[in-house]
């Protein structure tokens, strides 16, 4: 009885505590961090910030992702360096926003995807960023490794966010599609409050950024200004669209192990930079629009989120090819860049409270807990 009473008091004290969500996506341009207040009825974004990786670390991550080569020594080194980068960013975020660590329940740690292989004989996803380092340096409990738990339950480890999208966007008697454009693009289809599913579409910013960084010494094509001055090379576009990934049924997942600089046809690379970027933008818009248009029931509304929605030319291209009206998540009260970080904070809460999440037709707990005090 005393133990049961103590646990009830403990859980009641936790009810108003803050959850921290973190995210570093396939664009690997930095770490997004948010502070959330979450109850059973409402998820509220309190604060949000973005922090860049150190230049050397970002280059190391980029080299691994683009070339898909990683020695054991390099992996353990990167795992620790990325953990340190997450920890420093979280501590900066807490100081800047005057958030008392005593008010934080846990951190949802996304990690940095280095390799994603959900279809291998022994499927796995490498998420670098040592949770023990984050927990120790931040003095906070950490929930991590969501993707491998998702895979172990029969999923593909991506996308992880559909149930969170359902939590914040679903409306009774309304069908919605949530489109997230990061390095890889993915969507969640919501039919009312109960029915939902999600899938990757294909590349988001991945190919555009890879070309800019490898050939133009630019981080990305800002607003699609270069791409909109080029002409689509249809022969290269058709060749890329023949890739087996685009012929798979939803749900499916992918990553930069497929959509990297080596994916771009050599014939296309001989064209002007304007034409290359115009063609890659059309490829990205085409695979996204095909995913959106493939729903048996066309949604009433499309909601856009992720860093890729800053590329106005890409968004306009998606809208041109899509049968669905698209609007930024800002119009629904959520910062489009914060949503994925929010999802990891929300998933951390689900794990702490032992609330199982759906993985296809199963339910299970996602995430491993690293305690700051043993």
Tab-separated table of C-alpha atoms in Angstrom:
chain	number	residue	atom	x	y	z
A	1	UNK	CA	0.000	0.000	0.000
A	2	UNK	CA	2.820	2.435	0.917
A	3	UNK	CA	4.654	1.710	-2.357
A	4	UNK	CA	1.441	2.167	-4.380
A	5	UNK	CA	0.680	5.466	-2.596
A	6	UNK	CA	4.264	6.683	-3.187
A	7	UNK	CA	4.014	5.922	-6.904
A	8	UNK	CA	0.728	7.806	-7.194
A	9	UNK	CA	2.264	10.864	-5.511
A	10	UNK	CA	5.349	10.573	-7.722
A	11	UNK	CA	3.322	10.403	-10.926
A	12	UNK	CA	1.148	13.339	-9.838
A	13	UNK	CA	4.297	15.418	-9.305
A	14	UNK	CA	5.445	14.519	-12.815
A	15	UNK	CA	2.183	15.622	-14.444
A	16	UNK	CA	3.255	19.256	-14.936
A	17	UNK	CA	6.858	18.573	-15.867
A	18	UNK	CA	8.512	19.494	-19.138
A	19	UNK	CA	9.733	17.103	-21.830
A	20	UNK	CA	12.617	18.014	-24.117
A	21	UNK	CA	12.519	16.849	-27.723
A	22	UNK	CA	15.539	16.796	-30.026
A	23	UNK	CA	15.955	16.156	-33.712
A	24	UNK	CA	18.775	15.966	-36.222
A	25	UNK	CA	17.445	14.692	-39.516
A	26	UNK	CA	18.900	13.350	-42.712
A	27	UNK	CA	19.868	16.900	-43.724
A	28	UNK	CA	22.349	16.763	-40.766
A	29	UNK	CA	22.585	20.565	-40.715
A	30	UNK	CA	22.179	20.829	-36.961
A	31	UNK	CA	20.133	19.960	-33.892
A	32	UNK	CA	16.578	21.156	-33.276
A	33	UNK	CA	15.471	21.284	-29.631
A	34	UNK	CA	12.096	22.021	-28.084
A	35	UNK	CA	10.511	22.149	-24.645
A	36	UNK	CA	7.010	20.715	-24.357
A	37	UNK	CA	4.195	20.736	-21.872
A	38	UNK	CA	2.162	17.576	-22.462
A	39	UNK	CA	-1.059	16.366	-20.900
A	40	UNK	CA	-3.455	13.668	-22.074
A	41	UNK	CA	-5.504	16.398	-23.764
A	42	UNK	CA	-2.947	18.847	-25.120
A	43	UNK	CA	0.614	19.097	-26.421
A	44	UNK	CA	2.011	22.622	-26.144
A	45	UNK	CA	5.289	23.918	-27.572
A	46	UNK	CA	6.910	26.140	-24.932
A	47	UNK	CA	10.275	26.950	-26.543
A	48	UNK	CA	12.185	26.019	-29.686
A	49	UNK	CA	15.763	26.517	-30.895
A	50	UNK	CA	18.235	25.237	-33.495
A	51	UNK	CA	21.963	24.682	-32.993
A	52	UNK	CA	24.559	23.986	-35.689
A	53	UNK	CA	26.953	21.084	-35.558
A	54	UNK	CA	30.634	22.102	-35.382
A	55	UNK	CA	31.913	22.358	-38.983
A	56	UNK	CA	34.356	19.464	-38.660
A	57	UNK	CA	31.734	17.169	-37.130
A	58	UNK	CA	29.194	18.075	-39.784
A	59	UNK	CA	31.715	17.215	-42.497
A	60	UNK	CA	32.481	13.866	-40.846
A	61	UNK	CA	28.758	13.044	-40.694
A	62	UNK	CA	28.297	14.110	-44.309
A	63	UNK	CA	31.213	11.934	-45.479
A	64	UNK	CA	29.787	8.867	-43.769
A	65	UNK	CA	26.280	9.422	-45.131
A	66	UNK	CA	27.381	10.194	-48.679
A	67	UNK	CA	29.954	7.396	-49.021
A	68	UNK	CA	28.318	4.826	-46.712
A	69	UNK	CA	31.634	3.725	-45.248
A	70	UNK	CA	32.249	3.584	-41.518
A	71	UNK	CA	34.948	1.764	-39.579
A	72	UNK	CA	34.305	0.617	-36.017
A	73	UNK	CA	36.790	3.180	-34.683
A	74	UNK	CA	35.099	5.968	-36.623
A	75	UNK	CA	31.641	4.893	-35.478
A	76	UNK	CA	32.516	4.954	-31.775
A	77	UNK	CA	34.293	8.280	-32.214
A	78	UNK	CA	31.311	9.802	-34.019
A	79	UNK	CA	28.880	8.290	-31.523
A	80	UNK	CA	30.624	10.113	-28.683
A	81	UNK	CA	31.184	13.387	-30.579
A	82	UNK	CA	27.540	13.552	-31.642
A	83	UNK	CA	26.477	12.769	-28.067
A	84	UNK	CA	28.617	15.663	-26.834
A	85	UNK	CA	27.129	17.963	-29.518
A	86	UNK	CA	23.574	17.058	-28.439
A	87	UNK	CA	24.438	17.545	-24.752
A	88	UNK	CA	26.058	20.952	-25.303
A	89	UNK	CA	23.127	22.103	-27.438
A	90	UNK	CA	20.558	20.966	-24.859
A	91	UNK	CA	22.416	22.731	-22.044
A	92	UNK	CA	22.669	25.946	-24.102
A	93	UNK	CA	18.959	25.722	-24.883
A	94	UNK	CA	18.028	25.290	-21.209
A	95	UNK	CA	20.202	28.217	-20.082
A	96	UNK	CA	18.965	30.516	-22.852
A	97	UNK	CA	15.323	29.785	-22.045
A	98	UNK	CA	15.771	29.770	-18.241
A	99	UNK	CA	14.438	26.227	-17.901
A	100	UNK	CA	15.157	24.586	-14.547
A	101	UNK	CA	16.370	21.008	-14.965
A	102	UNK	CA	14.329	20.039	-11.913
A	103	UNK	CA	11.227	20.712	-14.003
A	104	UNK	CA	12.283	18.339	-16.793
A	105	UNK	CA	10.985	14.798	-16.858
A	106	UNK	CA	13.124	13.438	-19.719
A	107	UNK	CA	14.834	14.139	-23.024
A	108	UNK	CA	13.700	12.431	-26.231
A	109	UNK	CA	16.951	11.857	-28.148
A	110	UNK	CA	16.568	11.326	-31.890
A	111	UNK	CA	20.230	10.613	-32.557
A	112	UNK	CA	21.791	11.170	-35.975
A	113	UNK	CA	20.901	8.640	-38.662
A	114	UNK	CA	24.094	7.348	-40.297
A	115	UNK	CA	22.694	4.256	-41.981
A	116	UNK	CA	19.190	2.872	-42.319
A	117	UNK	CA	18.693	-0.760	-43.379
A	118	UNK	CA	15.213	-1.991	-42.396
A	119	UNK	CA	14.990	-4.596	-45.185
A	120	UNK	CA	18.182	-6.546	-44.502
A	121	UNK	CA	18.099	-10.129	-43.213
A	122	UNK	CA	19.035	-8.645	-39.834
A	123	UNK	CA	17.446	-5.169	-40.093
A	124	UNK	CA	18.903	-2.217	-38.205
A	125	UNK	CA	19.252	1.558	-38.133
A	126	UNK	CA	22.409	3.313	-36.911
A	127	UNK	CA	21.484	6.304	-34.734
A	128	UNK	CA	24.659	7.968	-33.471
A	129	UNK	CA	24.718	10.051	-30.303
A	130	UNK	CA	25.572	8.241	-27.076
A	131	UNK	CA	22.606	8.646	-24.679
A	132	UNK	CA	24.890	7.984	-21.677
A	133	UNK	CA	26.942	11.064	-22.562
A	134	UNK	CA	23.800	13.183	-22.993
A	135	UNK	CA	22.324	11.933	-19.734
A	136	UNK	CA	25.568	12.470	-17.789
A	137	UNK	CA	26.395	15.930	-19.178
A	138	UNK	CA	22.808	17.202	-18.954
A	139	UNK	CA	21.994	15.401	-15.676
A	140	UNK	CA	18.679	14.302	-17.159
A	141	UNK	CA	16.965	11.019	-18.004
A	142	UNK	CA	17.146	10.260	-21.727
A	143	UNK	CA	14.914	8.135	-23.961
A	144	UNK	CA	16.609	7.021	-27.191
A	145	UNK	CA	16.912	4.376	-29.936
A	146	UNK	CA	13.276	4.611	-31.031
A	147	UNK	CA	13.993	3.433	-34.574
A	148	UNK	CA	15.484	0.040	-33.712
A	149	UNK	CA	12.595	-0.696	-31.360
A	150	UNK	CA	10.224	0.223	-34.198
A	151	UNK	CA	12.059	-2.229	-36.471
A	152	UNK	CA	12.023	-4.983	-33.847
A	153	UNK	CA	8.206	-4.681	-33.725
A	154	UNK	CA	7.918	-5.198	-37.481
A	155	UNK	CA	8.137	-1.605	-38.688
A	156	UNK	CA	10.834	0.048	-40.778
A	157	UNK	CA	12.105	2.525	-38.198
A	158	UNK	CA	10.715	5.399	-40.275
A	159	UNK	CA	8.716	7.456	-40.382
A	160	UNK	CA	8.244	7.534	-36.610
A	161	UNK	CA	5.949	10.539	-36.379
A	162	UNK	CA	2.490	9.437	-37.677
A	163	UNK	CA	0.985	8.788	-34.240
A	164	UNK	CA	2.264	12.164	-33.019
A	165	UNK	CA	0.751	13.827	-36.094
A	166	UNK	CA	-2.512	12.136	-35.165
A	167	UNK	CA	-2.197	13.500	-31.628
A	168	UNK	CA	-1.819	17.154	-32.647
A	169	UNK	CA	-3.599	17.424	-36.008
A	170	UNK	CA	-6.420	14.852	-36.228
A	171	UNK	CA	-9.959	16.189	-36.393
A	172	UNK	CA	-13.207	14.237	-36.301
A	173	UNK	CA	-14.901	13.956	-39.728
A	174	UNK	CA	-11.855	15.415	-41.481
A	175	UNK	CA	-9.150	13.784	-43.600
A	176	UNK	CA	-5.697	15.352	-43.625
A	177	UNK	CA	-2.261	14.569	-44.977
A	178	UNK	CA	0.792	15.867	-43.127
A	179	UNK	CA	3.822	16.255	-45.390
A	180	UNK	CA	7.246	16.567	-43.780
A	181	UNK	CA	10.088	17.661	-46.065
A	182	UNK	CA	13.507	17.052	-44.554
A	183	UNK	CA	16.445	15.334	-46.226
A	184	UNK	CA	13.927	12.564	-46.894
A	185	UNK	CA	10.234	13.377	-47.359
A	186	UNK	CA	7.465	11.516	-45.571
A	187	UNK	CA	3.733	11.825	-45.056
A	188	UNK	CA	1.038	10.869	-42.555
A	189	UNK	CA	-2.520	10.287	-43.729
A	190	UNK	CA	-5.168	11.002	-41.095
A	191	UNK	CA	-8.776	9.914	-41.600
A	192	UNK	CA	-10.726	11.304	-38.669
A	193	UNK	CA	-9.271	10.811	-35.193
A	194	UNK	CA	-8.799	7.042	-35.258
A	195	UNK	CA	-7.340	5.999	-38.612
A	196	UNK	CA	-3.822	6.924	-39.675
A	197	UNK	CA	-0.732	5.608	-41.384
A	198	UNK	CA	2.571	7.031	-42.621
A	199	UNK	CA	5.289	6.382	-45.164
A	200	UNK	CA	8.377	7.886	-46.723
A	201	UNK	CA	7.911	9.386	-50.179
A	202	UNK	CA	11.556	9.564	-51.286
A	203	UNK	CA	14.053	12.426	-51.385
A	204	UNK	CA	13.242	15.775	-49.841
A	205	UNK	CA	16.251	18.078	-49.676
A	206	UNK	CA	18.740	15.203	-49.910
A	207	UNK	CA	19.697	15.310	-53.602
A	208	UNK	CA	19.361	19.093	-53.937
A	209	UNK	CA	21.647	19.720	-50.955
A	210	UNK	CA	24.130	17.018	-51.991
A	211	UNK	CA	24.535	18.610	-55.416
A	212	UNK	CA	24.905	22.132	-54.006
A	213	UNK	CA	27.494	21.023	-51.450
A	214	UNK	CA	29.525	18.820	-53.809
A	215	UNK	CA	29.469	20.958	-56.946
A	216	UNK	CA	28.589	24.551	-56.040
A	217	UNK	CA	30.181	25.004	-52.595
A	218	UNK	CA	26.775	26.075	-51.303
A	219	UNK	CA	24.859	24.534	-48.376
A	220	UNK	CA	21.576	24.518	-50.354
A	221	UNK	CA	19.605	26.252	-53.113
A	222	UNK	CA	17.955	29.054	-51.141
A	223	UNK	CA	14.251	29.312	-52.006
A	224	UNK	CA	14.976	27.286	-55.143
A	225	UNK	CA	16.337	30.435	-56.821
A	226	UNK	CA	18.808	28.464	-58.945
A	227	UNK	CA	16.440	25.651	-59.822
A	228	UNK	CA	13.681	27.956	-61.061
A	229	UNK	CA	16.043	29.314	-63.747
A	230	UNK	CA	16.767	25.865	-65.185
A	231	UNK	CA	15.059	23.415	-67.533
A	232	UNK	CA	14.082	19.887	-66.543
A	233	UNK	CA	16.111	17.206	-68.336
A	234	UNK	CA	13.312	14.723	-68.912
A	235	UNK	CA	15.521	11.788	-69.904
A	236	UNK	CA	17.392	11.965	-66.571
A	237	UNK	CA	14.149	12.507	-64.684
A	238	UNK	CA	12.592	9.382	-66.183
A	239	UNK	CA	15.730	7.363	-65.472
A	240	UNK	CA	15.695	8.355	-61.788
A	241	UNK	CA	11.980	7.637	-61.469
A	242	UNK	CA	12.643	4.051	-62.580
A	243	UNK	CA	14.415	3.313	-59.294
A	244	UNK	CA	12.750	0.332	-57.514
A	245	UNK	CA	11.966	2.415	-54.406
A	246	UNK	CA	9.405	4.486	-56.293
A	247	UNK	CA	7.579	1.326	-57.400
A	248	UNK	CA	7.155	-0.039	-53.878
A	249	UNK	CA	3.800	0.282	-52.158
A	250	UNK	CA	3.325	2.403	-49.068
A	251	UNK	CA	4.259	2.140	-46.264
A	252	UNK	CA	7.988	2.168	-47.035
A	253	UNK	CA	11.121	3.887	-45.792
A	254	UNK	CA	14.425	5.019	-47.223
A	255	UNK	CA	17.401	7.259	-46.522
A	256	UNK	CA	20.609	8.706	-47.870
A	257	UNK	CA	22.016	5.234	-48.337
A	258	UNK	CA	19.890	5.420	-51.536
A	259	UNK	CA	19.398	9.114	-52.238
A	260	UNK	CA	22.917	10.523	-52.191
A	261	UNK	CA	25.214	12.144	-54.745
A	262	UNK	CA	25.829	8.784	-56.453
A	263	UNK	CA	22.116	8.562	-57.288
A	264	UNK	CA	22.305	11.487	-59.738
A	265	UNK	CA	22.903	10.262	-63.337
A	266	UNK	CA	26.243	11.245	-64.852
A	267	UNK	CA	24.402	12.466	-67.932
A	268	UNK	CA	22.537	14.976	-65.780
A	269	UNK	CA	25.694	16.120	-63.992
A	270	UNK	CA	27.061	17.297	-67.355
A	271	UNK	CA	24.212	19.802	-67.654
A	272	UNK	CA	24.249	23.349	-66.254
A	273	UNK	CA	23.786	23.690	-62.503
A	274	UNK	CA	20.426	25.386	-63.143
A	275	UNK	CA	19.203	22.409	-65.169
A	276	UNK	CA	20.526	19.878	-62.643
A	277	UNK	CA	18.700	21.581	-59.776
A	278	UNK	CA	15.521	22.071	-61.839
A	279	UNK	CA	15.520	18.337	-62.641
A	280	UNK	CA	16.216	17.260	-59.048
A	281	UNK	CA	13.457	19.582	-57.814
A	282	UNK	CA	11.037	18.062	-60.317
A	283	UNK	CA	12.048	14.559	-59.194
A	284	UNK	CA	11.457	15.452	-55.540
A	285	UNK	CA	8.134	17.150	-56.283
A	286	UNK	CA	7.022	14.242	-58.494
A	287	UNK	CA	7.646	11.501	-55.923
A	288	UNK	CA	5.986	13.570	-53.181
A	289	UNK	CA	2.950	14.440	-55.313
A	290	UNK	CA	2.603	10.816	-56.405
A	291	UNK	CA	2.479	9.749	-52.753
A	292	UNK	CA	-0.087	12.416	-51.891
A	293	UNK	CA	-2.266	11.643	-54.917
A	294	UNK	CA	-2.147	7.886	-54.337
A	295	UNK	CA	-4.528	7.905	-51.375
A	296	UNK	CA	-7.791	6.022	-51.975
A	297	UNK	CA	-9.573	9.012	-50.477
A	298	UNK	CA	-8.082	12.409	-51.312
A	299	UNK	CA	-7.558	14.403	-48.096
A	300	UNK	CA	-9.465	17.618	-47.429
A	301	UNK	CA	-6.212	19.440	-46.675
A	302	UNK	CA	-2.449	19.016	-46.846
A	303	UNK	CA	-0.294	20.394	-44.024
A	304	UNK	CA	3.393	21.137	-44.700
A	305	UNK	CA	6.220	20.961	-42.171
A	306	UNK	CA	9.988	20.478	-42.065
A	307	UNK	CA	12.862	22.664	-43.201
A	308	UNK	CA	12.193	21.876	-46.860
A	309	UNK	CA	9.113	24.071	-46.963
A	310	UNK	CA	11.474	27.079	-47.036
A	311	UNK	CA	12.236	26.096	-50.649
A	312	UNK	CA	9.394	28.017	-52.275
A	313	UNK	CA	10.096	26.703	-55.762
A	314	UNK	CA	9.924	23.094	-54.507
A	315	UNK	CA	6.659	23.741	-52.630
A	316	UNK	CA	5.137	25.413	-55.698
A	317	UNK	CA	6.220	22.431	-57.817
A	318	UNK	CA	4.575	20.000	-55.372
A	319	UNK	CA	1.392	22.078	-55.406
A	320	UNK	CA	1.406	22.127	-59.232
A	321	UNK	CA	1.577	18.325	-59.377
A	322	UNK	CA	-0.662	17.585	-56.391
A	323	UNK	CA	-4.455	17.384	-56.303
A	324	UNK	CA	-4.507	18.599	-52.687
A	325	UNK	CA	-4.446	22.130	-51.276
A	326	UNK	CA	-1.270	22.607	-49.224
A	327	UNK	CA	-0.697	24.998	-46.311
A	328	UNK	CA	2.091	25.490	-43.760
A	329	UNK	CA	1.596	24.007	-40.283
A	330	UNK	CA	2.008	27.605	-39.075
A	331	UNK	CA	-1.611	28.102	-40.120
A	332	UNK	CA	-2.565	25.340	-37.679
A	333	UNK	CA	-0.596	26.755	-34.764
A	334	UNK	CA	2.650	24.763	-35.038
A	335	UNK	CA	6.117	25.923	-36.097
A	336	UNK	CA	6.899	23.752	-39.170
A	337	UNK	CA	10.537	23.295	-38.194
A	338	UNK	CA	9.718	22.253	-34.622
A	339	UNK	CA	7.314	19.393	-35.287
A	340	UNK	CA	9.814	16.527	-35.566
A	341	UNK	CA	11.663	17.602	-32.408
A	342	UNK	CA	8.263	17.840	-30.702
A	343	UNK	CA	7.521	14.277	-31.808
A	344	UNK	CA	10.593	12.943	-29.995
A	345	UNK	CA	9.638	14.806	-26.816
A	346	UNK	CA	6.138	13.338	-27.067
A	347	UNK	CA	7.498	9.824	-27.710
A	348	UNK	CA	9.759	10.176	-24.663
A	349	UNK	CA	6.670	10.887	-22.560
A	350	UNK	CA	4.886	7.856	-24.024
A	351	UNK	CA	7.835	5.657	-23.071
A	352	UNK	CA	8.193	7.067	-19.554
A	353	UNK	CA	4.490	6.487	-18.909
A	354	UNK	CA	4.658	3.058	-20.594
A	355	UNK	CA	2.104	4.007	-23.238
A	356	UNK	CA	2.593	1.694	-26.243
A	357	UNK	CA	2.623	3.104	-29.773
A	358	UNK	CA	1.267	1.535	-32.948
A	359	UNK	CA	3.704	-0.204	-35.293
A	360	UNK	CA	1.643	-1.375	-38.250
A	361	UNK	CA	-0.869	-3.779	-36.705
A	362	UNK	CA	1.012	-4.162	-33.400
A	363	UNK	CA	1.517	-2.017	-30.326
A	364	UNK	CA	4.700	-1.768	-28.300
A	365	UNK	CA	6.975	0.468	-26.261
A	366	UNK	CA	9.485	2.505	-28.256
A	367	UNK	CA	12.716	3.826	-26.807
A	368	UNK	CA	15.288	2.825	-24.216
A	369	UNK	CA	15.619	4.801	-20.987
A	370	UNK	CA	19.014	5.960	-19.718
A	371	UNK	CA	18.762	7.220	-16.142
A	372	UNK	CA	20.871	10.147	-14.985
A	373	UNK	CA	20.955	8.681	-11.472
A	374	UNK	CA	21.451	4.961	-11.135
